[in-house]
Amino acid sequence: MDLSDARRLAGELSDLLAHANQRLEEGRKISPAVSLVTDHLECELTEVVSVSETFPRWEHANLQQGVDAYLAERSPGAEWTGLTVPDHGHFDYITMLTMAARGWERFEPGAVDYATASTGPAQTMEVVARGLVRTHSPGGEPVVLGVRASEEHGPPECRIELLAVSREAAREVRDEVTRLMRLHDVFRGQVLSFVWTEHRHNDLVGFLPRPSMTADEVILPPGVLRGVERHVIEVGELAARLREHGQHLKRGLLLHGPPGSGKTHTVRYLMGRMTGCTVIVLTGTALQRVEEAAGLARRLQPALVVLEDVDLVAMDRSYTPDGNPLLFMLLDAMDGIGADADVAFVLTTNRADVLEHALADRPGRIDLAVEIPKPDADGREALLRLYTRGLRLTAPLAPIVARTEGATASFFKELVRRAVTRAILADDAGALTDEHLTGALDEMLGERQALTRALLGSGGGEDGTEPVGDDGYARYGPEPAARRAVRHVPPPSQIGAHGTSFVIYGEADD
């Protein structure tokens, strides 16, 4: 074949391919998924603009609330349509429609994908996980609204996408849906906690039941609870009048004291009293979400943010030996929320000493520090009467009170449970006698119960040490021996590289 023949053949093949492609284009049907959008918008797909906004996955119920409220007002009879999008759920809607229009993928209208989202401690609602609905903007222009949630192992987020000819129309719908989300916010007035999941760590918000407690169930030294109420509750009750007088509303309270003394109990009382207040609880690794919590608190004010066991954050030196970014982030989040916000921060700690320097370097975060000590004799008797409420108590309490110096509320709660258990096993559940209480107390003060007492916050004196006998087990009360072993648990900085603890023996006076 000479060169001229080759050129003629190449031209004929090129014409054939062009003709075949033209016939294929003429015979190709318009994708029903594309028609769903373009018929409503009355334009070609190339003219469609997309405006979107992404939210954390835990906002999915709020997004659905906002969309539902918008459709109820603008398009009461609108129906959702799904798309069959196997293995392409990570694409946005305009990309999927473009792929369908070019014949690269076949997306068909289908069933809507739904999911379930929590709206309270025991309430849920159905939310659209993937779907499109035709509606109109506030100005009357046609708009297609789409909702997508991330895949099971994808980023923990949900998304609204607006398809329209006019970008302004799409923005109007997005902004109105966002406004309605905040108006119908399912978090408002709830008790919330950032919770851990296997795939999303502490990125999700869970609902907790609101505690129901009365003041007589909080056993504290005289005047302590009243001071806490005045600082946290009454400032919120007087919010409007304080603003009129130019006073700030943001306040911080530090509850400090030994484990088991009643700090968490006091916090639960505040949560129960402030019924119209949104409460956000952070503890453990969830403390790293303090910035999100502060943002939620400002949005949902009046709000109470509870940061439990902050000393664990303060003692963390895993980032740098010169500072603690997590603690500083916590304090900065408290400072950045704004003085005009009706938000109270309540921090609890067993080790106020590890926080003192950081708080002193950043004044204004904490307005009031309140010590919650272990109960005195009157407090111990009050705790016994509280936990035996509803029982027929025939035992004298004075001997029990005398033997439990240094014991905590947790100790007494467990003591009463064990005493009631003894009464039931003895077929004598009609009354709680001295035999039941004394027997349970003897068991808890026994020489082999040192660890149990420590776990209940009742092990040892003011310095955290506890006397033990020659056999290595702790003992309460005086010991005649002039020399005894003293167990000492060092601070984290003195614990060995592999978490080794130490037992130190020394002299002690009688």
C-alpha angles and dihedrals in degrees: 000000000000125000095263092053091049091052092049091050092048091051093049091049090049091051090048093052092047091050091048092050090049092052090048091051091049092050097044113107120228109255111257088222090056092046089053088065105030095047090055095043092041094222143092118277090246088065095054119107124199127215119183144171129200126214134185111272091247088065092064094104090050091049090052090048091053094046093047092050091049094050092046089058102036106025111015094172098043117134127209121236127197131210128225100233109159112188092353103084091118092067120090118242098257090053093049092048091049090051090050093048091054093047095244093122134012112232116177132189109258145143120333116248113232133189136184124249129185120246098175143353091292102008131094138175136203114252132188110252094181126002149115130226130185116231142139135256121247085262092055100255117139114258133175112217120203132188125197133176124201121264119264094267098028130096111309097249145111127211142202119208124190120199117196143138090243121055089207091057091050091049092050091056093046093049093047093049089050091050091050090048090061092043091055097033110162091205096062113113093003133120106245136187132183104237134198124243129180095248104026104039109202096341098108131078120225131192124238127195113255111248118241112213138148127219093252089063091063109079109199135141113283114286097010098101091043090056091050092049092049093052100042108024106029094049088059092047090053095042097121094048093045090053089051088057093047096251125147121246103196110100138172129212126191117200110193134174143105121311115281096018095120108272095128090041089055091049091051089053090053091049090053095046095050095064096160093049128095110235123203117191122198123182137156116353090353088076087084087071092065093117092056089044092052091050091050091048093054091047094048100037136186082069142157119210114198117198109187127201094002090171088075088062093043092054093049110110097165094116104049137343091230100057149349113253093186093054092045090049089053093051093044091052089053091050096045097056093084131250092250094060117105092229128132122199117205117190124188125198141167091204112049089168093069090053099042097083095047092047092047091052090052105039122189098045093095119039098176134027116195125188116219103199129191109276121271122221093284090047093049091052091048090052092051091051091046095053093043092050109133092023126102100246117196099159121103109244101203095081091048091049092050093052097048104062109153093021120135135221090262090056093054093046090055091043092057092046091054091046092052089048089055091050092051093048089050091052087241101113091136093084140016105231135190088256092058096047096041092047092052091046093049088053094050093046092046118126093252095053099074094112092047090054091048091051089051091051093248102104116117143338134302094295095051094252124127130201115241134189130243089270091061097252123120121253132197122218130028120327120206096214114103092215124047138159120258121202114215126190108204124217116267093262089063097047115107124257092263096045094268115171124206136225114209122194122202148145122291130182121235 
